[in-house]
Coordinates of C-alpha atoms and ligand atoms in Angstrom, one line a residue:
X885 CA 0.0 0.0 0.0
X886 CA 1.7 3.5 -1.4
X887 CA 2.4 5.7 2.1
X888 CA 1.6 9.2 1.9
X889 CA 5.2 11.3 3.2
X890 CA 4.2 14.2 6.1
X891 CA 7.5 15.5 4.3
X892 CA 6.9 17.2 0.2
X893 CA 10.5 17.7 -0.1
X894 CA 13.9 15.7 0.2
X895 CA 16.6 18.2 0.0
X896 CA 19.7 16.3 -0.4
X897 CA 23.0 19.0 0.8
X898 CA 26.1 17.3 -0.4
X899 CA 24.5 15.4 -3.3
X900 CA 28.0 14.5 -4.7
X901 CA 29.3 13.0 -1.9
X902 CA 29.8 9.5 -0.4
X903 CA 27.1 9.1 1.6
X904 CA 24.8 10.5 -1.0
X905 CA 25.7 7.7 -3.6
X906 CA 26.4 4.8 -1.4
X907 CA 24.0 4.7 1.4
X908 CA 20.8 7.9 1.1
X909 CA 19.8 7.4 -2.4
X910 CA 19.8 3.6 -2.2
X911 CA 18.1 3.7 1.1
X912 CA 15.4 6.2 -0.5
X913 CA 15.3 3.8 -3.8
X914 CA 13.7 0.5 -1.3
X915 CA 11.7 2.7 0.6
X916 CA 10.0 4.5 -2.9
X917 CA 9.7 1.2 -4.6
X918 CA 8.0 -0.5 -1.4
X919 CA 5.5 2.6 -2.2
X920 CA 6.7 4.2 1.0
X921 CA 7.7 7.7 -0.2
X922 CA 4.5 8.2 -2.1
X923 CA 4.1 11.8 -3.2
X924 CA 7.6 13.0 -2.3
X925 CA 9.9 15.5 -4.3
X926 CA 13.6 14.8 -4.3
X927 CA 16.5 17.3 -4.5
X928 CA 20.0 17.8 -4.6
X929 CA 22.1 20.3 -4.5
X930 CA 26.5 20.6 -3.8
X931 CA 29.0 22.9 -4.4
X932 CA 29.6 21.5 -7.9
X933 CA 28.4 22.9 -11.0
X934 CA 26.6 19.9 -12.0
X935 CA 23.9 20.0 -14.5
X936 CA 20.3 18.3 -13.9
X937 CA 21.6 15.4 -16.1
X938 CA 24.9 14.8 -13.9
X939 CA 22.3 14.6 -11.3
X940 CA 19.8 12.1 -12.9
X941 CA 22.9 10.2 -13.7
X942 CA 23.7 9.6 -10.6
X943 CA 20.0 8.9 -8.8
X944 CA 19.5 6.3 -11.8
X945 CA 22.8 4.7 -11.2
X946 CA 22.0 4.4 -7.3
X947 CA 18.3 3.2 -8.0
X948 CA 19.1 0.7 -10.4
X949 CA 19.6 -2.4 -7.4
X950 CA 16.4 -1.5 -6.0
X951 CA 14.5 -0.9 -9.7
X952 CA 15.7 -4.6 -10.8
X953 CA 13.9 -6.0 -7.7
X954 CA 11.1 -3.6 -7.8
X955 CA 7.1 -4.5 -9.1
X956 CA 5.7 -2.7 -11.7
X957 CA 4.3 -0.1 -9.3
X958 CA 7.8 0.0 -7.4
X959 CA 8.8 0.7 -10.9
X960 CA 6.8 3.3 -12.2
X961 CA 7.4 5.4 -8.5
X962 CA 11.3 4.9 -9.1
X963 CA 10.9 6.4 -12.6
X964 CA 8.5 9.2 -11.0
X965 CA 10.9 10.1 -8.3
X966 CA 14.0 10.2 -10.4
X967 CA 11.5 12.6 -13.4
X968 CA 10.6 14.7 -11.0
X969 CA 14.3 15.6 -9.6
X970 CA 16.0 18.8 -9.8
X971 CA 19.7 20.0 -9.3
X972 CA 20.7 23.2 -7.4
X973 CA 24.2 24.3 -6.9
X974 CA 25.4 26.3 -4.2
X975 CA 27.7 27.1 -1.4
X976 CA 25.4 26.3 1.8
X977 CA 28.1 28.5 3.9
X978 CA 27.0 31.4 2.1
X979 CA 24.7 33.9 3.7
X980 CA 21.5 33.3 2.4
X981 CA 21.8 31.3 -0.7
X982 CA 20.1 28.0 0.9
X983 CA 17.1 30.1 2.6
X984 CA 16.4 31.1 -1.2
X985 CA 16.1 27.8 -2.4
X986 CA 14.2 26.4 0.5
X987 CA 11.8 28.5 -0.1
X988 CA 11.2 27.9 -3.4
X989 CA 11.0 23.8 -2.8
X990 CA 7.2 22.2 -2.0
X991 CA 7.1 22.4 2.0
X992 CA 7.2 21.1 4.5
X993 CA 11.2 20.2 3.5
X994 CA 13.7 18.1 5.6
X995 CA 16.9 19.2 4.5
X996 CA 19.5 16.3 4.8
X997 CA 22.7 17.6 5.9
X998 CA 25.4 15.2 4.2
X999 CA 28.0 16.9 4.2
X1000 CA 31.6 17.7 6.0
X1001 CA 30.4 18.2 10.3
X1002 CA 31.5 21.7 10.1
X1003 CA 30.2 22.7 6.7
X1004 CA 26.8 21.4 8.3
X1005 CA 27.6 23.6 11.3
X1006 CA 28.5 26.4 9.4
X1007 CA 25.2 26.0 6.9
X1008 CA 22.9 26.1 10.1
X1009 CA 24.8 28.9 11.6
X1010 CA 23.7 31.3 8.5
X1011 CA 20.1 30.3 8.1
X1012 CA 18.1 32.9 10.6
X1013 CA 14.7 31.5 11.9
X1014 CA 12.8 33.4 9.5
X1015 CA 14.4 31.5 6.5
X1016 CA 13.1 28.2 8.0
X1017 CA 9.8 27.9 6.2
X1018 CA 7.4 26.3 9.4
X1019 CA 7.1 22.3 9.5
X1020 CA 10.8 21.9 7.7
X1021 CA 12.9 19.3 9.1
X1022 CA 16.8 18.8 9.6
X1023 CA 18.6 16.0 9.6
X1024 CA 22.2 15.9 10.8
X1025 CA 24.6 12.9 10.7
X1026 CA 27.0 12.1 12.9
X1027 CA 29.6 13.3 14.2
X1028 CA 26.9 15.2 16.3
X1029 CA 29.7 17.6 17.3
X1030 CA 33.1 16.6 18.9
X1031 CA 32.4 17.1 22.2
X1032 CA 30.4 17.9 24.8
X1033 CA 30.8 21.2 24.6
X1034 CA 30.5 21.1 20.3
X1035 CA 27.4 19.4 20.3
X1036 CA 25.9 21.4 23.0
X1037 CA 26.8 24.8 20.8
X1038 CA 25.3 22.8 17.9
X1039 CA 22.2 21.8 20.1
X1040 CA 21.3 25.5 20.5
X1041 CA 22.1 26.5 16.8
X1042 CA 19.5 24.2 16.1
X1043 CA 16.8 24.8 18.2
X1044 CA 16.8 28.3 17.4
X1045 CA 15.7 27.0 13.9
X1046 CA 13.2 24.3 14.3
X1047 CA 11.9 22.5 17.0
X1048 CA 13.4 19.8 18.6
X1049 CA 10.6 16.8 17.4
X1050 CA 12.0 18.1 13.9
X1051 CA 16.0 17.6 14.4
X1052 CA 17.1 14.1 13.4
X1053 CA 20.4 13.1 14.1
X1054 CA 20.8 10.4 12.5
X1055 CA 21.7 6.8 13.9
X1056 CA 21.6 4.3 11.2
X1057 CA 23.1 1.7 13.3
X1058 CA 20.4 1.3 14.9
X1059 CA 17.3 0.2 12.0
X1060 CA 14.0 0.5 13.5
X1061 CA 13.9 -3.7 13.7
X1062 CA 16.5 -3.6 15.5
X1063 CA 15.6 -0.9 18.5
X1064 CA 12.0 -2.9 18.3
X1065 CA 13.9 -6.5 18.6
X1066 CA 15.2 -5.8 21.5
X1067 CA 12.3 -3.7 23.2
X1068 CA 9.5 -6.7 22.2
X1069 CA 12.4 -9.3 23.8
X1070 CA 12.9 -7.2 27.2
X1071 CA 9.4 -6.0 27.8
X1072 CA 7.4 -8.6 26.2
X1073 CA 8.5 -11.9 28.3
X1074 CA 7.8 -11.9 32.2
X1075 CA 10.8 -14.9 32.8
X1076 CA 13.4 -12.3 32.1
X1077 CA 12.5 -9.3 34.1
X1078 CA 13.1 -10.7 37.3
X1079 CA 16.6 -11.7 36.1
X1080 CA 17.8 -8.7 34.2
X1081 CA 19.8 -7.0 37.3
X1082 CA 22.9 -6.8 39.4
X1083 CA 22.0 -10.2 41.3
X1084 CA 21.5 -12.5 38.1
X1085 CA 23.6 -10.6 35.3
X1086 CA 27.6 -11.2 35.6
X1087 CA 28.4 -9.0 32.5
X1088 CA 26.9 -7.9 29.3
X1089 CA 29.3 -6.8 26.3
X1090 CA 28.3 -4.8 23.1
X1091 CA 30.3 -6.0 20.6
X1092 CA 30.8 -4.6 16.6
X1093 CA 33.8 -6.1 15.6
X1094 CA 34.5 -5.6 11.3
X1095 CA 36.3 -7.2 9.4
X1096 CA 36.8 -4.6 6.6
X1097 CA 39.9 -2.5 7.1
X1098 CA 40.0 1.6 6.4
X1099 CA 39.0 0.8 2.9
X1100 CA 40.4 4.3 1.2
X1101 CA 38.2 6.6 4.2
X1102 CA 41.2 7.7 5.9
X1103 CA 40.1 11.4 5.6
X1104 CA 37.2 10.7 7.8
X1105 CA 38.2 7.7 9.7
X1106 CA 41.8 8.9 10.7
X1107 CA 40.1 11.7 12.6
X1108 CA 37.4 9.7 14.6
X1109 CA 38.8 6.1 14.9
X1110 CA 36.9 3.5 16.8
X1111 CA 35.9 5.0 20.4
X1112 CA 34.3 8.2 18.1
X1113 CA 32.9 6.2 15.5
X1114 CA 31.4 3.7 16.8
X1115 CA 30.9 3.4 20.6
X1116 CA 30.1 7.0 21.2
X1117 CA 27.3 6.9 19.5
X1118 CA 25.9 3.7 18.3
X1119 CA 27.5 1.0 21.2
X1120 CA 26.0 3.4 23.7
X1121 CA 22.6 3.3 22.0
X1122 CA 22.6 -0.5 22.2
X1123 CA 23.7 -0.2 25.8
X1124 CA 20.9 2.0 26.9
X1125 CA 18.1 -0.1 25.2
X1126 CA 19.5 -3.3 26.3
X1127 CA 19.2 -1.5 30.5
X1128 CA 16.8 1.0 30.3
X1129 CA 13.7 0.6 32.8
X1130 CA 10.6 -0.4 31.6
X1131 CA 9.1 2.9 29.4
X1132 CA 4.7 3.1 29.6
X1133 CA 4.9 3.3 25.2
X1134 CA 7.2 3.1 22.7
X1135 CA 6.9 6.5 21.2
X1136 CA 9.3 9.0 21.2
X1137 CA 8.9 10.8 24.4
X1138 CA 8.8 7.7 26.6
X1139 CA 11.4 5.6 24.9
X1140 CA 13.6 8.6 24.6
X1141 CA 13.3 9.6 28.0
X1142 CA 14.2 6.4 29.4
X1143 CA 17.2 6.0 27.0
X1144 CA 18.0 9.5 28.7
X1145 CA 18.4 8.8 32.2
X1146 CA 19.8 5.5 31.8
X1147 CA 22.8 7.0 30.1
X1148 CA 23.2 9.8 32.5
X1149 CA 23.8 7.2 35.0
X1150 CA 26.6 5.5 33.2
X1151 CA 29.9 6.8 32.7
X1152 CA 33.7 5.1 31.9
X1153 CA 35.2 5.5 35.2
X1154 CA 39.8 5.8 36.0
X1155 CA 42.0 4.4 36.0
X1156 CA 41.2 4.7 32.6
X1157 CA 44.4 2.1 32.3
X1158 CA 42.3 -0.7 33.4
X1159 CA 39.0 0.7 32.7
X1160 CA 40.2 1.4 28.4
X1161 CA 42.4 -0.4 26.0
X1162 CA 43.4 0.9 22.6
X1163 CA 44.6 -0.5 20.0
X1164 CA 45.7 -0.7 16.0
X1165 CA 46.0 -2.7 13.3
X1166 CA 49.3 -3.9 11.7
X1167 CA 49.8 -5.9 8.0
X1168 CA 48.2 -8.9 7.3
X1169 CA 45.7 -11.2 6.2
X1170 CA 42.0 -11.6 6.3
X1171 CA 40.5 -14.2 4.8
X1172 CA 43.2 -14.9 1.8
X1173 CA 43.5 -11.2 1.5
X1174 CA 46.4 -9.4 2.2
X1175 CA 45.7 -5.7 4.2
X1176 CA 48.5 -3.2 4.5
X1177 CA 49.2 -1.6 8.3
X1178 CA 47.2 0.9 8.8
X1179 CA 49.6 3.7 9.7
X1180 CA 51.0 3.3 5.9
X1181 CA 47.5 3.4 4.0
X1182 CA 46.8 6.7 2.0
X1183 CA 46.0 9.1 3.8
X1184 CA 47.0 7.9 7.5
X1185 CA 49.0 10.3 9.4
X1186 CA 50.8 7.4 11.7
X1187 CA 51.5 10.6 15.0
X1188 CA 47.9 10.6 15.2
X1189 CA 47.7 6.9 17.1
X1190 CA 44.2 6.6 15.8
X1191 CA 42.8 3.7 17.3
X1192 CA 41.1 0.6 15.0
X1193 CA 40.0 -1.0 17.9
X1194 CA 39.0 0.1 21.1
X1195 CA 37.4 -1.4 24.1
X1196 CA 35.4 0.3 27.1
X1197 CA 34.0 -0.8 30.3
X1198 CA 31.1 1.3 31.1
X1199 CA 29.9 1.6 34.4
X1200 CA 25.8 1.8 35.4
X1201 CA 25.5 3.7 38.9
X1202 CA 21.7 2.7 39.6
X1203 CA 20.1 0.3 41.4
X1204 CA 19.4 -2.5 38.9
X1205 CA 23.1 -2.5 37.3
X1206 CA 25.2 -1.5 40.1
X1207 CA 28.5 -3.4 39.8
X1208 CA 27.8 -4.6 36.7
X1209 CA 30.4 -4.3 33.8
X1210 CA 29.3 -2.8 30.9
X1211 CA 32.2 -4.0 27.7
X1212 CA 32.1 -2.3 24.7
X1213 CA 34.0 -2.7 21.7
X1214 CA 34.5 -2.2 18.4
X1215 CA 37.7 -3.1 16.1
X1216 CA 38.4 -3.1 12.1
X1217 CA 40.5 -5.4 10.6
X1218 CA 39.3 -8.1 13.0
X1219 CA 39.0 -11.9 11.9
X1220 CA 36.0 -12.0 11.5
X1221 CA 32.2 -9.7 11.2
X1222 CA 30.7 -9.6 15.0
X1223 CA 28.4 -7.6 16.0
X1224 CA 26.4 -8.3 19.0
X1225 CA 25.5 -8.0 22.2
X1226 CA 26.0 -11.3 24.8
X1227 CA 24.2 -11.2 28.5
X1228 CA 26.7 -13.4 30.9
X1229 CA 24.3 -14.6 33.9
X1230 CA 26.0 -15.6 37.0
X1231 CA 26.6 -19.4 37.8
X1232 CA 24.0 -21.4 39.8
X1233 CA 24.9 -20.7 43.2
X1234 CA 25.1 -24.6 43.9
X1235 CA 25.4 -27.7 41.2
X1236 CA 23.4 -31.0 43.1
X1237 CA 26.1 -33.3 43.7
X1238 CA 26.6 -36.1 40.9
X1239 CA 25.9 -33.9 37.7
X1240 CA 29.2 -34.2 35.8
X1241 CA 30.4 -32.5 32.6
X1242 CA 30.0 -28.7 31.6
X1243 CA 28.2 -26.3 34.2
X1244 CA 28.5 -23.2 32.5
X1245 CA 27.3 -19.5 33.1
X1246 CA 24.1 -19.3 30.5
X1247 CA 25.0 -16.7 28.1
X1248 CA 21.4 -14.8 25.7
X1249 CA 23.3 -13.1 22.7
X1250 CA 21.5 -10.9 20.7
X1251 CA 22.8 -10.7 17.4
X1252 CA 22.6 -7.4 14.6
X1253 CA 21.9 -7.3 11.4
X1254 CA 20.6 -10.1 10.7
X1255 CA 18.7 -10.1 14.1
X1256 CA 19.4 -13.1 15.9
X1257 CA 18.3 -14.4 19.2
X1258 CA 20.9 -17.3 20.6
X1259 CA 20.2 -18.8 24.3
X1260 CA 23.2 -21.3 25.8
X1261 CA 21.7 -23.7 28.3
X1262 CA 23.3 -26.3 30.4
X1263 CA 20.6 -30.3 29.5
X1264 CA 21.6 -33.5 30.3
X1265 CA 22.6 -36.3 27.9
X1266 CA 22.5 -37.6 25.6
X1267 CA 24.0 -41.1 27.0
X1268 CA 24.4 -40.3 30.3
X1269 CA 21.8 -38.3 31.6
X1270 CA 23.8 -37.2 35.0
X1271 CA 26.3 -35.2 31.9
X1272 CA 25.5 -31.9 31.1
X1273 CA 25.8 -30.6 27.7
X1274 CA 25.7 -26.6 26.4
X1275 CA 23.1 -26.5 23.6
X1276 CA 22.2 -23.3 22.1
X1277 CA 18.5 -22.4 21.0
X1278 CA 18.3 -20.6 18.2
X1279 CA 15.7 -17.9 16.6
X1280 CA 15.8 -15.3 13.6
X1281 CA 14.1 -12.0 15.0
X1282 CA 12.3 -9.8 12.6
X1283 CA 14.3 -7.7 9.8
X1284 CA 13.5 -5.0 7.9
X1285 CA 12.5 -4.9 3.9
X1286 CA 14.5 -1.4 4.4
X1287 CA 17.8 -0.9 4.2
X1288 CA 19.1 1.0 7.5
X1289 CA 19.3 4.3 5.4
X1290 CA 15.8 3.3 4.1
X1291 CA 14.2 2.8 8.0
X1292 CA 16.4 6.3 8.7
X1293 CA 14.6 8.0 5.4
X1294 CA 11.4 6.6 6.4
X1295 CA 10.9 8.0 10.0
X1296 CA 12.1 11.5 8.7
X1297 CA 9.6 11.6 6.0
X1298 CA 6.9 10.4 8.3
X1299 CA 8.0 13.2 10.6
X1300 CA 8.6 10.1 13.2
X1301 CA 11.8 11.3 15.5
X1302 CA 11.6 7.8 17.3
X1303 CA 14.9 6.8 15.7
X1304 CA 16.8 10.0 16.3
X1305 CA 18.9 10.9 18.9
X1306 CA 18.0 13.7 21.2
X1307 CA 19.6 16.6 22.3
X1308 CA 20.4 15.9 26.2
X1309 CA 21.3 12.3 24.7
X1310 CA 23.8 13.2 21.8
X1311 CA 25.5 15.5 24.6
X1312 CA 25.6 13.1 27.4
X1313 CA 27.5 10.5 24.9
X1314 CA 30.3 12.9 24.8
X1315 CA 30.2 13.2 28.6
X1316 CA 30.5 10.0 28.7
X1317 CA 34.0 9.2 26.4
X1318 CA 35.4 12.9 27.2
X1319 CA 37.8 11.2 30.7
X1320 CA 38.9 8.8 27.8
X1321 CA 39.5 10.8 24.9
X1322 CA 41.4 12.8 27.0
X1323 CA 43.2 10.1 29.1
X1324 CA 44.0 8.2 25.4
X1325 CA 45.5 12.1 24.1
X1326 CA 47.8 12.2 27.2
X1327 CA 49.0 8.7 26.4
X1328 CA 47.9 7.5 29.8
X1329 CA 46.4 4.1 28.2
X1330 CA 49.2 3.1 25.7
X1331 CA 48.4 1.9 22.2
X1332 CA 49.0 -1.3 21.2
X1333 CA 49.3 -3.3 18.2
X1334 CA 47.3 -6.4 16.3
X1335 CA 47.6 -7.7 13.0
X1336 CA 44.6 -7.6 10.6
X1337 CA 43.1 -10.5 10.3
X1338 CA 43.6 -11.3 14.5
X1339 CA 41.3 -11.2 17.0
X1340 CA 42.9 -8.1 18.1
X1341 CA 46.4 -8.2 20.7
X1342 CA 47.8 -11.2 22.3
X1343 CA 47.3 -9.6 25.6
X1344 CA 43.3 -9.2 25.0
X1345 CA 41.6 -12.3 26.3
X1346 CA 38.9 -12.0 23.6
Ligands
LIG1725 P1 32.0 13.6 1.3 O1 33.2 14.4 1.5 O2 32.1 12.4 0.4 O3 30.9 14.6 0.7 C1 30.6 15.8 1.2 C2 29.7 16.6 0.2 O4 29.5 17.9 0.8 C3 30.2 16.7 -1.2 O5 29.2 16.5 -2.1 C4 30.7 18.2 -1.2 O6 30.6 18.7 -2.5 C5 29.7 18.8 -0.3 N1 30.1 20.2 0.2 C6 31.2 20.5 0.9 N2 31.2 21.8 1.2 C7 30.1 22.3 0.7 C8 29.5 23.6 0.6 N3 30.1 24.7 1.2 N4 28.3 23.8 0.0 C9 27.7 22.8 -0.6 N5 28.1 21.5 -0.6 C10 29.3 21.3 0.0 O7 31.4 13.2 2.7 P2 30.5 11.9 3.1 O8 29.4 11.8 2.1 O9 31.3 10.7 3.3 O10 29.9 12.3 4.5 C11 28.9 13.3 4.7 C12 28.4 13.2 6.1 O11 27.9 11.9 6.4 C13 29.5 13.4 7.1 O12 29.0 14.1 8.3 C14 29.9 12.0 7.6 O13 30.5 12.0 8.9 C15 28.6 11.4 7.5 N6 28.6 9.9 7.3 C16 29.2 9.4 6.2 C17 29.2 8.0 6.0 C18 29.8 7.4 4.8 O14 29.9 6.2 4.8 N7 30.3 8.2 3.9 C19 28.6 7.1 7.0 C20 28.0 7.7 8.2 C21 28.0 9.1 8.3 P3 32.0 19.2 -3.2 O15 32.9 17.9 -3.2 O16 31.6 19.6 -4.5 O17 32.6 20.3 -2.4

């Protein structure tokens, strides 16, 4: 059934770049072909001199995946969407040169912002609220700012423009499936409630390990590296929906409330020696294929010490997780994709005499994209029934017809700011790394070394 957009316009900023071609306008393709962005107008506009037929080039090229799988109505929308598209270039820094073509566009817009984090700074600090035609939406990706501090500054810049139920900073990490996965497991079975605390839980790591290297994007990556990119913002995401308190609904308000406090109660506490560990990837091999150190790829200024894999035990100061360890990591280069999250419980306090064979801790792993749901249980036999065996149940949780970009595209369209990050929230995740960034600038946690294709340093019991 075709879905009716609250939003007329998609204003693409940055419609030459990387994220334009690779991930938004493939993300938009699925979601118009589905009959999901049903009435919608899409833009781009850059710095470049591009004509409309550069442009059209370059939507077609990036719609053709989801046009080949498409049904004739998928079809004709795709062919619609891409007709209808217009090209505008301009230099969104400039004083008043994006107010003039927002309000020329079919309101309400949301104007996606992908483009360099400080030309989208820059682009929002020239628009004056007049120039924000009423029921326009932005959407910022992350970096949401670089540090407390940053994003705060940015948080005000934008809400003297819009709203704050019409700011989406983006988290495509985290598909809508995905949040919903793990909300429907938590809240929806009574047998783990009781359990999910300090007296049953031993740990719970948040794990995204890759096994792609830097893969040519040192200009971004080499600034950010792993702690930035991935467990300030999406690890920590995870984290909070995994421990959060019970919230009355899932909209907006009450699932972004409780995300709130529960990550103002966590924070990485010192010695940030035993609390962090950093590390980076040397030559090798992954899979047959040979991967170059990183501090010699393109690019890669070696002084920096940009981590490729770094690892965080967050701390929960609340009732239910007090004492709990909270492990996140996330490494490129690794031996192999993981990315999930794995619930320790704590042993049985006493094994009857005259079981034999494993007894260990039972460990629920929730895994991402594809959403899994694996359970390890202690049963007896087979042959000798007083043996216990580990067997692992198995089950596939829903996924999305989207792809993540799609399910991102989606709730902005529908005006839906379930997915975004809020304000308090995007600031609180710097809170949270600042000790570490600074601890990892003054060298207090030294780096260390792994080759690609490991499962990270000798010393990490992984
Ligand atoms: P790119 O450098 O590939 O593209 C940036 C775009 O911005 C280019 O089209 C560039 O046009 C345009 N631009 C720069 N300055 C101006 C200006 N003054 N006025 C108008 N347009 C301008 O960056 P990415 O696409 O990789 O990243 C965009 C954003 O998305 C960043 O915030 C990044 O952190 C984020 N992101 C990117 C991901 C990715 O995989 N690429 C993943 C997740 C987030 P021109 O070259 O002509 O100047």
């Amino acid at each position: 059934m075709a879905t009716q957009t609250t939003v007329k316009t998609l204003l693409i900023l940055g419609a030459s770049g990387d994220l334009t071609g690779r991930l938004l306008l493939p993300g938009l393709a699925r979601l118009a072909a589905k009959g999901r962005a049903d009435g919608l107008t899409l833009v781009g506009a850059g710095s470049d001199p591009w004509t409309r037929e550069q442009w059209l080039e370059r939507v077609e090229a990036s719609f053709a995946d989801a046009e080949s799988e498409a049904d004739a109505a998928g079809k004709r929308e795709l062919k619609r969407l891409a007709g209808s598209t217009s090209y505008h270039q301009l230099d969104v820094t400039a004083g008043g040169e994006l107010s003039a073509l927002l309000s020329g566009l079919p309101a309400p817009v949301a104007v996606y912002f992908a483009l360099p984090p400080q030309v989208s700074q820059k682009a929002c600090e020239v628009l004056t609220p007049e120039e924000v035609p009423a029921g326009t939406r932005l959407v910022m990706e992350k970096p949401f700012g670089s540090s407390e501090e940053s994003a705060r500054h940015l948080n005000t810049t934008l809400a003297a423009l819009v709203p704050e139920d019409h700011i989406h900073r983006v988290d495509h990490f985290l598909g809508k499936a995905t949040v919903l996965n793990i909300l429907g497991l938590r809240f929806a079975n009574t047998f783990l409630e009781p359990v999910w605390n300090r007296n049953f839980i031993e740990k719970v790591e948040v794990i995204f390990d890759e096994d792609l290297a830097l893969e040519g994007r040192a200009r971004y990556y080499d600034g950010a590296g792993a702690l930035r990119d991935m467990i300030q913002s999406h690890l920590l995401q995870i984290m909070a929906l995994m421990t959060m308190e019970p919230p009355a609904s899932i909209d907006e308000r009450d699932l972004r409330d409780a995300v709130a406090t529960l990550l103002r109660a966590s924070s990485i506490k010192a010695p940030y020696r035993s609390s962090t560990r950093r590390a980076r990837y040397t030559a090798g091999s992954i899979a047959g294929r040979q991967v170059p150190d990183y501090a010699a790829e393109t690019g890669v200024d070696a002084a920096r010490n940009t981590e490729t894999l770094a690892e965080v035990q967050v701390d929960i100061d609340n009732w239910r997780w007090q004492g709990v360890p909270f492990i996140l990591r996330s490494g490129k280069a690794m031996r192999a994709k993981r990315k999930e999250a794995v619930v320790t419980f704590k042993p049985v306090p006493h094994l009857p005499k005259g079981f034999i064979g494993v007894d260990s801790p039972n460990e629920l792993r929730i895994g991402f994209g594809p959403d899994t749901l694996q359970f390890d249980v202690d049963v007896n036999g087979p042959g000798n029934v007083l043996s216990l065996d580990r067997i692992t149940l198995n089950a596939e949780l829903s996924a999305s017809e989207l792809l993540p970009y799609g399910e991102v595209l989606e709730g902005v369209l529908a005006g839906d700011p379930l997915l975004s990050v809020r304000a308090d929230t995007a600031e609180d995740c710097w809170r949270i790394l600042e000790p570490v960034i600074r601890a990892w600038a003054s060298d207090t946690v030294p780096p260390e070394e792994y080759p690609a294709g490991s499962t990270g340093p000798e010393s990490w019991t992984v």
